[in-house]
Short mmCIF file of C-alpha atoms and ligand atoms in Angstrom, two decimals:
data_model
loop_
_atom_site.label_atom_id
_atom_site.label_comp_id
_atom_site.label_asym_id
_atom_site.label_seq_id
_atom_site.Cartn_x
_atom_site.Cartn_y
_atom_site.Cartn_z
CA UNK A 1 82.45 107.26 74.80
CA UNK A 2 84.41 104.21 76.18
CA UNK A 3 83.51 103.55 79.49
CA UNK A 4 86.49 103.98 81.88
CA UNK A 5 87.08 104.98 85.79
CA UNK A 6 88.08 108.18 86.85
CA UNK A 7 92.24 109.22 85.89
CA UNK A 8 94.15 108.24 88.97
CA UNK A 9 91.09 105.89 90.51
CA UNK A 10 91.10 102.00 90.30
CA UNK A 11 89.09 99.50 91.57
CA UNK A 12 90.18 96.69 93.87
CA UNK A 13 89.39 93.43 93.47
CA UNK A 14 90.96 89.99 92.98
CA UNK A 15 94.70 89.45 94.79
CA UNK A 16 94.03 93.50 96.08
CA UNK A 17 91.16 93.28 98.02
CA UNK A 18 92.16 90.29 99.75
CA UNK A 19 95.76 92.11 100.72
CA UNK A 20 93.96 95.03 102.06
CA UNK A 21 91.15 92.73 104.38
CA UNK A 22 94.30 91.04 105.29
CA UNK A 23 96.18 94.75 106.43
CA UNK A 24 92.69 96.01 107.69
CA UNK A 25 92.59 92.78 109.93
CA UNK A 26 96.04 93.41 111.47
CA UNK A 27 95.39 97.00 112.00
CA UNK A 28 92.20 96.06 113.98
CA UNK A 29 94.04 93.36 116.15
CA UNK A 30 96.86 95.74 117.14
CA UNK A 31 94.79 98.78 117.55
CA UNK A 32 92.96 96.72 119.92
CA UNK A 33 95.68 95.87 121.63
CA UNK A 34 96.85 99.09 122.24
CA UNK A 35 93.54 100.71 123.05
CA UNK A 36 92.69 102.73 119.95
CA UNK A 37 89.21 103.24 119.63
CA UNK A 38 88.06 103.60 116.01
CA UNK A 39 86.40 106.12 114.47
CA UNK A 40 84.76 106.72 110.72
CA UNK A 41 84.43 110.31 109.67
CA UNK A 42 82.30 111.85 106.87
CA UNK A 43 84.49 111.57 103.57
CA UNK A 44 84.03 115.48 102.98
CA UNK A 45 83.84 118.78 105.02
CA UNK A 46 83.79 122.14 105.05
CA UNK A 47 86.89 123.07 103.01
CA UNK A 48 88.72 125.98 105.54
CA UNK A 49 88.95 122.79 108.02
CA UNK A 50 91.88 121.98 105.86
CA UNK A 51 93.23 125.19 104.50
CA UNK A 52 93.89 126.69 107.21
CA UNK A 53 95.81 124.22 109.56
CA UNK A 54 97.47 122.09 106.49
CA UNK A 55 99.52 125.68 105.75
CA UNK A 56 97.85 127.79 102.83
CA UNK A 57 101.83 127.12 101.20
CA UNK A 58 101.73 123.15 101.56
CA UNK A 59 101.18 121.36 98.44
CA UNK A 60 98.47 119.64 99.41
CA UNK A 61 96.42 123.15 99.90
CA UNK A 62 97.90 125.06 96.69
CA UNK A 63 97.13 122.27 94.31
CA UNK A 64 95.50 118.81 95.63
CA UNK A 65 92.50 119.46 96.79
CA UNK A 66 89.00 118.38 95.08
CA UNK A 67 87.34 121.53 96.54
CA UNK A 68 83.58 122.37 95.69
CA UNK A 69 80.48 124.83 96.11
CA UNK A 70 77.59 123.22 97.51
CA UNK A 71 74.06 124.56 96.72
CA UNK A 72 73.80 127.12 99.71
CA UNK A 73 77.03 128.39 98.90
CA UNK A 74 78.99 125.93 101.69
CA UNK A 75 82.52 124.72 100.50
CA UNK A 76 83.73 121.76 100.95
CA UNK A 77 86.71 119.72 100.11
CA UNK A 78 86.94 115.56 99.67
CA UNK A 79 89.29 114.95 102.63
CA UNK A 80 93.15 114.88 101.73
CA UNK A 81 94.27 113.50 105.03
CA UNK A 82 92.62 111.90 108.19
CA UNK A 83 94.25 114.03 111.17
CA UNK A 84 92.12 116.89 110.70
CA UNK A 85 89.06 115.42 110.25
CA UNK A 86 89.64 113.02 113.50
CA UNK A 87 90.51 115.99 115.46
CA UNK A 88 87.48 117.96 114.36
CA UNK A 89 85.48 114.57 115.54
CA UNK A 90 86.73 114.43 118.75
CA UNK A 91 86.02 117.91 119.19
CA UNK A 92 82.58 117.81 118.05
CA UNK A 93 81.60 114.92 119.69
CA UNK A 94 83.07 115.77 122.94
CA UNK A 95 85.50 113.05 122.99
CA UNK A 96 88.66 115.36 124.28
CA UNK A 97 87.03 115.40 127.84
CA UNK A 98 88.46 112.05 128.07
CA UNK A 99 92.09 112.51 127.44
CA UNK A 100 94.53 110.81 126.23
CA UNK A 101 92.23 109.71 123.35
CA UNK A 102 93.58 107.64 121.21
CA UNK A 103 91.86 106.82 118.39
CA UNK A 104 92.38 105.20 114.69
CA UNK A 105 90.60 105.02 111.22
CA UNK A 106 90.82 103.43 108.02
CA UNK A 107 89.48 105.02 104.51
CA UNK A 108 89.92 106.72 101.31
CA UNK A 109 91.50 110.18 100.87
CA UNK A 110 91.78 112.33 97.94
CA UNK A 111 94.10 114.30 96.59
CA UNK A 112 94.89 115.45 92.75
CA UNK A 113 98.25 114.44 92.21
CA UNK A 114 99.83 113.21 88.93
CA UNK A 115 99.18 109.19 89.05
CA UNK A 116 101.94 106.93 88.55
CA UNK A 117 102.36 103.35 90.14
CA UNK A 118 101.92 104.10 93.98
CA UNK A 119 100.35 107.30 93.84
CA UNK A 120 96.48 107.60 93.31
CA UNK A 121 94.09 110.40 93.67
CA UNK A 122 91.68 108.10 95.81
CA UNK A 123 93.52 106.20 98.09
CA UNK A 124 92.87 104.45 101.37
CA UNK A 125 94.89 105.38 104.60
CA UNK A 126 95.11 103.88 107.93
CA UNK A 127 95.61 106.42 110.35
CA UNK A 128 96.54 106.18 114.08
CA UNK A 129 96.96 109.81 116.70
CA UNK A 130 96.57 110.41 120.33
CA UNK A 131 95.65 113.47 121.57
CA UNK A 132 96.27 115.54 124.82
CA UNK A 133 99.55 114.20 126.17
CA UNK A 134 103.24 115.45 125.46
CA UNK A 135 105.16 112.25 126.72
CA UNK A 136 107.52 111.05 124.60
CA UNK A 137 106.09 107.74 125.47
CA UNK A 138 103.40 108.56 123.05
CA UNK A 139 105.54 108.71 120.45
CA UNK A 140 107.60 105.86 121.21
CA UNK A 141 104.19 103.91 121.21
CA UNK A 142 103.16 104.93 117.60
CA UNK A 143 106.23 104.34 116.14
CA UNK A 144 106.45 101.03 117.97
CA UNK A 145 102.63 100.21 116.40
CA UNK A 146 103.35 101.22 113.02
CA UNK A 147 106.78 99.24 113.45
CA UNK A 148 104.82 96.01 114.41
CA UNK A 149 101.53 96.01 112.07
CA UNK A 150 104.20 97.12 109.19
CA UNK A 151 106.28 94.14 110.27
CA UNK A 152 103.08 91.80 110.35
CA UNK A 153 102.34 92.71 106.71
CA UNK A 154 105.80 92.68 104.82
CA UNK A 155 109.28 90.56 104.47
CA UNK A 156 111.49 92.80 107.33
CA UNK A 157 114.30 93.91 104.50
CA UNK A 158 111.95 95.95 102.94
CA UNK A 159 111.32 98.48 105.35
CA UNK A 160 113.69 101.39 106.96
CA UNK A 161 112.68 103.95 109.71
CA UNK A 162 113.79 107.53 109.27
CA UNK A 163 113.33 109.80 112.23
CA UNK A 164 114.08 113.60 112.83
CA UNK A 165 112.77 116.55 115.52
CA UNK A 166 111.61 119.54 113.81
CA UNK A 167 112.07 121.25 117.52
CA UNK A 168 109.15 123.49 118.56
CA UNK A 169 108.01 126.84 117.26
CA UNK A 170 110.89 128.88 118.18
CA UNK A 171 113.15 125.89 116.70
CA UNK A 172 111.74 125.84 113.72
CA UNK A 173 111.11 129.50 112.68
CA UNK A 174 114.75 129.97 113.92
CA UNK A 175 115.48 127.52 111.47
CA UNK A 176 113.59 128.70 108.78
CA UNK A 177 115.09 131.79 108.89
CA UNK A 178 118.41 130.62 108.52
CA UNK A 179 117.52 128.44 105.62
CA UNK A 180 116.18 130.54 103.96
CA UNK A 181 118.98 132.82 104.16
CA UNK A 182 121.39 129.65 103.46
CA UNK A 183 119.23 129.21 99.86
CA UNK A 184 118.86 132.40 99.30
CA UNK A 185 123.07 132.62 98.72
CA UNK A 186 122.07 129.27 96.83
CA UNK A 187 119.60 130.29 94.55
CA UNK A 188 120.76 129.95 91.12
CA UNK A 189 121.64 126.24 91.81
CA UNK A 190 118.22 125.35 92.92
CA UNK A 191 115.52 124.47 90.89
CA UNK A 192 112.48 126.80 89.67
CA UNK A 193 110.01 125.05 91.91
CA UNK A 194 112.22 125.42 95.01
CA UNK A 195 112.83 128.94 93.90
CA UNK A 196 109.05 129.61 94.57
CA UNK A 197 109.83 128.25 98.37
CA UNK A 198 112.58 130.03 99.83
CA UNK A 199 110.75 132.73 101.37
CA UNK A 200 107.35 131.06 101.87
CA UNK A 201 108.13 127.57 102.26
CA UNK A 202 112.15 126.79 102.86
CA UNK A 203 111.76 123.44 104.88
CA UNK A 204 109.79 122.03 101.96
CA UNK A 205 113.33 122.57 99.63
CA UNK A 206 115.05 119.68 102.01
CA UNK A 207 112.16 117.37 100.70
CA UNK A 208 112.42 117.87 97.11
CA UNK A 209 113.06 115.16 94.41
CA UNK A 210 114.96 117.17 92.58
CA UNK A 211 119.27 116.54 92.01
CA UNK A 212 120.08 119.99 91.81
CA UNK A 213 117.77 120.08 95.58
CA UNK A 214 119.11 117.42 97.26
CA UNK A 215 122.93 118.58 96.06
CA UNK A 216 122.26 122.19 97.84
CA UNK A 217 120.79 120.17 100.84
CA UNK A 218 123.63 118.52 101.71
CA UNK A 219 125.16 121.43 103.24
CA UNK A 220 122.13 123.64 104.28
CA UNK A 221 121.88 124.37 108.26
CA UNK A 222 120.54 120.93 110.29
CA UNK A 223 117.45 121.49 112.53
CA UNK A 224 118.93 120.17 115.26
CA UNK A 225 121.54 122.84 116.08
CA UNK A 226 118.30 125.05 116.11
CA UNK A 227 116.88 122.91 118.88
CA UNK A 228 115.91 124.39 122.28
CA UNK A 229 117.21 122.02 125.56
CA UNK A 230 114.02 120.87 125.43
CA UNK A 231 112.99 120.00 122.16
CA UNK A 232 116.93 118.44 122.07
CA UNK A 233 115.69 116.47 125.36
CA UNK A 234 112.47 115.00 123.79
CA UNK A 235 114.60 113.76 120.52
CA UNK A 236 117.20 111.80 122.43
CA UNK A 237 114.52 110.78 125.00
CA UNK A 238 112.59 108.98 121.69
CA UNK A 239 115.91 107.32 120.52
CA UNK A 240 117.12 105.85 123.79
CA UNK A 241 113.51 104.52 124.58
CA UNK A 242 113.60 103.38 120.06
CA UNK A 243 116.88 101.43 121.18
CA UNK A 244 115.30 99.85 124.39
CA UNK A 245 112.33 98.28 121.72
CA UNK A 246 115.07 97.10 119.33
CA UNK A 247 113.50 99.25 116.83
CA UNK A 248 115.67 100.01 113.75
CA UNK A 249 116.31 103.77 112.94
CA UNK A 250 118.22 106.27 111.02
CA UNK A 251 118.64 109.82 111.64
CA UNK A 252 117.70 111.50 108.48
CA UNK A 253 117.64 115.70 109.16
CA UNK A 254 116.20 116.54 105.61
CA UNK A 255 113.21 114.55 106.76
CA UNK A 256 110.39 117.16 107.55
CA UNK A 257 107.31 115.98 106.17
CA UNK A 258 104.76 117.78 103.67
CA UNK A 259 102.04 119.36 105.65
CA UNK A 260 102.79 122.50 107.95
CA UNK A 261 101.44 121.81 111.45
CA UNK A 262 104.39 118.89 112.61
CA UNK A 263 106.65 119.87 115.48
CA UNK A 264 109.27 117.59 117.61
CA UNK A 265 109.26 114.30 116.30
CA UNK A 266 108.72 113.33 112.66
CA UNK A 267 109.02 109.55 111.08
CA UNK A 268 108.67 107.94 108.05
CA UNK A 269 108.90 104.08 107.08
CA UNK A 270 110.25 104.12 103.60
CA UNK A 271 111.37 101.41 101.24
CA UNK A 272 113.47 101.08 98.17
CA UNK A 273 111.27 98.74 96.40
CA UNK A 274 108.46 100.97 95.09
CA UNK A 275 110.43 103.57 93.00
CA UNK A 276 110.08 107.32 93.60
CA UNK A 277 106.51 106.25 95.61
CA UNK A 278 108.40 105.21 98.50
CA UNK A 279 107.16 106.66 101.87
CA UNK A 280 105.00 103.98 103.36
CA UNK A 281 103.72 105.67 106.60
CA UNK A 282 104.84 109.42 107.34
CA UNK A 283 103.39 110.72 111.12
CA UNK A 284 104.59 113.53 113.74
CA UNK A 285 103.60 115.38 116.29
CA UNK A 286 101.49 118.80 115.81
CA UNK A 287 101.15 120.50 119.17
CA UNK A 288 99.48 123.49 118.68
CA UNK A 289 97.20 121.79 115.88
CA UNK A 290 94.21 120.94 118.12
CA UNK A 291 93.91 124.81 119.40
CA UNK A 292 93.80 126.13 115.50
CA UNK A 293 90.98 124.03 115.04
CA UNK A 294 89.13 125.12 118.01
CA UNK A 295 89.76 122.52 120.40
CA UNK A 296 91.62 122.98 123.43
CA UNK A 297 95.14 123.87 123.95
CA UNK A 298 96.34 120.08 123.96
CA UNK A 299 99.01 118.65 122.24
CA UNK A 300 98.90 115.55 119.79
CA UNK A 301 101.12 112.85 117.55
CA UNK A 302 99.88 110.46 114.86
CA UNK A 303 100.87 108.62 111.78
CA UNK A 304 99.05 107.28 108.21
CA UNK A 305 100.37 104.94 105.88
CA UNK A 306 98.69 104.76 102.60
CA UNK A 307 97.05 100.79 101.97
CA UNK A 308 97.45 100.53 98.19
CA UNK A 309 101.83 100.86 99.02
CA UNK A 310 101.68 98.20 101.68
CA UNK A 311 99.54 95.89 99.57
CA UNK A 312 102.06 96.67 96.59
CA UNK A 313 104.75 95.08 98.81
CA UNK A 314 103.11 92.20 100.35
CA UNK A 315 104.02 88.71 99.35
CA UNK A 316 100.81 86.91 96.82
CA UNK A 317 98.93 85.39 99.45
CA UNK A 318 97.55 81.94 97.88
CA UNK A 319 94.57 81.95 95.74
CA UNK A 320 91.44 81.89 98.48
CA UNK A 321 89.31 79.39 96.65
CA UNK A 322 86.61 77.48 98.19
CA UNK A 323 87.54 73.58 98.66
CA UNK A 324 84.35 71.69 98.65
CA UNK A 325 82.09 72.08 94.95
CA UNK A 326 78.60 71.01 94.79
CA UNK A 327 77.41 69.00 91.85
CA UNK A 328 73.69 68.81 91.19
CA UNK A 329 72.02 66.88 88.56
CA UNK A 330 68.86 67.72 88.16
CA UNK A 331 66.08 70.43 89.51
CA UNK A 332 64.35 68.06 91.23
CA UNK A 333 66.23 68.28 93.95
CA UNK A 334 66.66 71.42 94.97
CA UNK A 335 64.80 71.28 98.42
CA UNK A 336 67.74 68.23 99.37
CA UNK A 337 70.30 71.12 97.88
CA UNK A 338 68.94 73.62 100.08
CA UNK A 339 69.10 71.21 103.33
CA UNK A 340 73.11 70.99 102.41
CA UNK A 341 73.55 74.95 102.24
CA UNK A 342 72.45 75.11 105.40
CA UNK A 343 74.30 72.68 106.54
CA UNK A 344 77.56 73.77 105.23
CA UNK A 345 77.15 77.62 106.10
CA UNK A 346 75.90 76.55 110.08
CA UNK A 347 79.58 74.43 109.78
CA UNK A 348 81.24 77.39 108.27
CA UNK A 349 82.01 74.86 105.25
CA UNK A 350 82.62 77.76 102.71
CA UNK A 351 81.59 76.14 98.83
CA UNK A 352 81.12 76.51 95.31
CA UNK A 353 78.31 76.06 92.59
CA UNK A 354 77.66 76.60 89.59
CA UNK A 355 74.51 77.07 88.85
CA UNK A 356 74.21 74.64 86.72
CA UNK A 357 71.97 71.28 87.09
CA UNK A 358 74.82 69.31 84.98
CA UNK A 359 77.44 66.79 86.66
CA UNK A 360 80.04 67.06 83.75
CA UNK A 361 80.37 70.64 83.83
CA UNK A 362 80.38 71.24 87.69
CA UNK A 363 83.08 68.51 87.81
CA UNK A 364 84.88 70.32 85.06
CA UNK A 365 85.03 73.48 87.20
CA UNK A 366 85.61 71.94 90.45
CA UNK A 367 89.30 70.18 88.82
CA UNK A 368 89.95 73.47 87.10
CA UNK A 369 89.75 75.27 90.13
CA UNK A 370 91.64 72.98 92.43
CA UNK A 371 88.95 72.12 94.65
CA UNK A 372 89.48 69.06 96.85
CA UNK A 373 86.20 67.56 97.27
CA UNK A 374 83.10 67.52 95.33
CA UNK A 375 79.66 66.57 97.12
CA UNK A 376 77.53 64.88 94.41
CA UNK A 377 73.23 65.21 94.73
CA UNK A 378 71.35 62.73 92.33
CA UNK A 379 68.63 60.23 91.95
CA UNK A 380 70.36 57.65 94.27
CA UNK A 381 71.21 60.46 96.83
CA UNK A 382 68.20 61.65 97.40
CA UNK A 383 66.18 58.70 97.31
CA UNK A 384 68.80 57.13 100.00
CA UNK A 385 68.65 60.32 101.95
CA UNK A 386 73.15 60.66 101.87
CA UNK A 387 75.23 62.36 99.95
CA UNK A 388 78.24 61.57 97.89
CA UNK A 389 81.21 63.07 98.48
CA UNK A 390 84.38 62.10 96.31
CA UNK A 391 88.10 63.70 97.12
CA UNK A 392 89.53 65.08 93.93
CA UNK A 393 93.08 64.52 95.69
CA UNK A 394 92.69 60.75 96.24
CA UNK A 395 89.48 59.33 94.10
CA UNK A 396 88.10 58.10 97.07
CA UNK A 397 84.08 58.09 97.12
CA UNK A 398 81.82 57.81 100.19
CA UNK A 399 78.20 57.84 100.83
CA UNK A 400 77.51 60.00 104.30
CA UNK A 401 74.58 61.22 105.97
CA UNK A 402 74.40 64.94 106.32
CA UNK A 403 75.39 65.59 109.93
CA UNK A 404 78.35 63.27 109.06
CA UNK A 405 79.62 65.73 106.46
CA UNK A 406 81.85 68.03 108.95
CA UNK A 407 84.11 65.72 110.34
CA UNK A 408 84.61 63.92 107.50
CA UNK A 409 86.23 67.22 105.46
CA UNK A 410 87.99 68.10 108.61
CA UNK A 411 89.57 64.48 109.22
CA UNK A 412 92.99 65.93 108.68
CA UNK A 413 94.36 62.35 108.16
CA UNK A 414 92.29 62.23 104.66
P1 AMP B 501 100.93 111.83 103.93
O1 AMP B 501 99.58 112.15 104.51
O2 AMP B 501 101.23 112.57 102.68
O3 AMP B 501 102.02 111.84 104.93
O4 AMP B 501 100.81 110.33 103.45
C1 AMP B 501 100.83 109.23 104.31
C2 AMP B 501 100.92 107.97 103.49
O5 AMP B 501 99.77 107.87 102.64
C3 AMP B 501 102.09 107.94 102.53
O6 AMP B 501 103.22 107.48 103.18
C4 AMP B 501 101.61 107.00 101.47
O7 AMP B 501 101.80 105.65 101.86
C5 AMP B 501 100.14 107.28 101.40
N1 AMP B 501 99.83 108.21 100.31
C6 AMP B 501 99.92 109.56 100.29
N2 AMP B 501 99.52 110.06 99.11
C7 AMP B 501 99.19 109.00 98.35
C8 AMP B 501 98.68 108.87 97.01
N3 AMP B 501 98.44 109.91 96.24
N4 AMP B 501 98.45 107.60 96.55
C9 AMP B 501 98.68 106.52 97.32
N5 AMP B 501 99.13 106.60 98.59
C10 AMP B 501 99.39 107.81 99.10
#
């Protein structure tokens, strides 16, 4: 059998990996900035952590999970998303005594969805949420943190905010009512799959991909004439304080977001450069989510974006090579070698070698890779106790001793 990696897994290396150490780097700086403390959860757990909050009628439930019996009859489920799981942390270790808590993590989720550029069944998210305060100000902050780190990683033109209020509970199922009936009188123009959703399901028919969806949309009932004066007050507080940050939005009242707990405010970043794949970072808040878990009555926002997207849309970074190659001619001298390793990595002089005891052929790699300088080890070397270092740039050869070796590659006038 040919040897291959799971359908809908890849592995990341090369031009990838260095993208995502680059986005994982920026996420770290900001969340620090902001406070976030970070926190790694177990990759699986039991699986009616997620059934029952994510909506036994969301997607994600009905068909995405990689669900499985353990040996004592436990099941458990490869996470699909990060919210649940960080809430059930901070309830189990005791972290909600502190509130607000906000907290962030970065890691791979799973879900089985058909793969297609974009859209993996293990993929890493970064994932941001504070729990235990209503403020709109909490909101405004996550959007404002997603709006910066996104802006750190990618050309500004590519990216577009969408924001809506689902309202609160008696919103919504107000709403859902009257959509419902609204597609009910619609029904032969919708497609099979939103057919299946009217009764159980009607906000997910505003989301669908479908034409013959998005036609019947159009004219369905918004949200926000279901809004209470409060709910109405929390979406136009979040706009005028979006407007005070300078932060780009559009209204977009079909946006309500895949999984059932949201409430209030929902955002996505989207872009138009990654085809059909082409939410970015989707978050909300889900009130009401904490106490279904078994935590306290607190509310809560938060946001994930999905890594492998954001790399997808990042500029090539240029090729991290390492500048200085070693060339060493013989065995002999590997003690003298060793002396220079230790030099370099105490200077945080990052090289190359080859392994290979042969001048020609680590001077063929060095010009084939670029590098800039070679440092040469032979007879005459280590007899006179230097080494030789010649620049591949200018041809220019010098004789140094070893403590000499850092300032002369960092003599920016070279
Ligand atoms: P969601 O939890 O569905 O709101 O997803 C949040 C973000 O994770 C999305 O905006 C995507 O960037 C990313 N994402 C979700 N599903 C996938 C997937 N199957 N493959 C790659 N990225 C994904």
């Amino acid at each position: 059998m040919k040897l291959r990696p799971v359908r809908g897994t890849h592995d990341i290396f090369g031009e990838e990996i260095n993208k995502f150490n680059q986005i994982s780097k920026v996420v770290s700086k900001n969340a620090k900035l902001k406070d976030f403390r970070e926190i790694q959860t177990p990759i699986f757990e039991f699986s009616n952590l997620f059934s029952k909050p994510l909506g036994e009628h969301s997607d994600v439930v009905l068909k995405e999970m990689y669900s499985f019996e353990d040996r004592n009859n436990e099941f458990l489920t490869l996470r699909p998303e990060y919210t649940t799981p960080m809430i059930r942390a901070a309830i189990t270790n005791n972290l909600l005594n502190d509130i607000p808590l906000k907290i962030f993590g970065i890691g791979p989720m799973f879900r089985r969805e058909r793969p297609q550029k974009g859209r993996y069944r293990q993929f890493n998210q970064i994932n941001f949420e504070i729990l235990g305060t209503k403020d709109v100000l909490a909101d405004v902050e996550l959007i404002s943190l997603s709006n910066i780190i996104l802006n750190e990683l990618l050309p500004r033109n590519k990216i577009i905010l969408n924001i809506n209020s689902l309202g609160d509970k008696h919103s919504l199922s107000n709403f859902k009512k009257n959509l419902a009936k609204y597609f009910n009188t619609h029904k032969k123009k919708l497609s099979n799959e939103s057919i299946k959703k009217i009764d159980s399901n009607p906000l997910r028919i505003l989301d669908s991909k479908f034409e013959e969806d998005i036609e019947i949309s159009k004219s369905s009932p918004k949200i926000y004439e279901f809004l209470t004066k409060e709910a109405k007050m929390h979406y136009e507080n979040l706009k005028k304080s979006l407007k005070v940050l300078d932060i780009n939005f559009v209204e977009d009242f079909n946006l309500v977001r895949g999984l059932d707990y949201y409430c209030n405010t929902v955002f996505e970043f989207k872009t138009n450069s990654l085809g059909s794949q082409d939410t970015l970072l989707g978050g909300g808040r889900y009130d009401g989510l904490i106490k279904v878990l078994g935590g306290p009555d607190i509310p809560g926002i938060g946001w994930a974006a999905g890594i492998e997207r954001i790399a997808l849309l990042m500029e090539s970074e240029k090729k991290i090579n390492s500048n200085v190659h070693i060339a060493v001619t013989n065995e002999k001298f590997i003690d003298y070698f060793l002396h220079l390793q230790k030099y370099l990595s105490e200077n945080k002089i990052s090289y190359y070698w080859n392994y290979k005891y042969n001048l020609k052929k680590s001077f063929t790699k060095a010009n084939s890779s670029s590098a800039s300088h070679v440092i040469i080890i032979g007879e005459n070397e280590f007899n006179g106790n230097f080494y030789t270092i010649k620049s591949l740039l200018t041809g220019e050869q010098k004789e140094l001793k070893l403590d000499q070796i850092y300032n002369f590659l960092n003599d920016k006038s070279r």
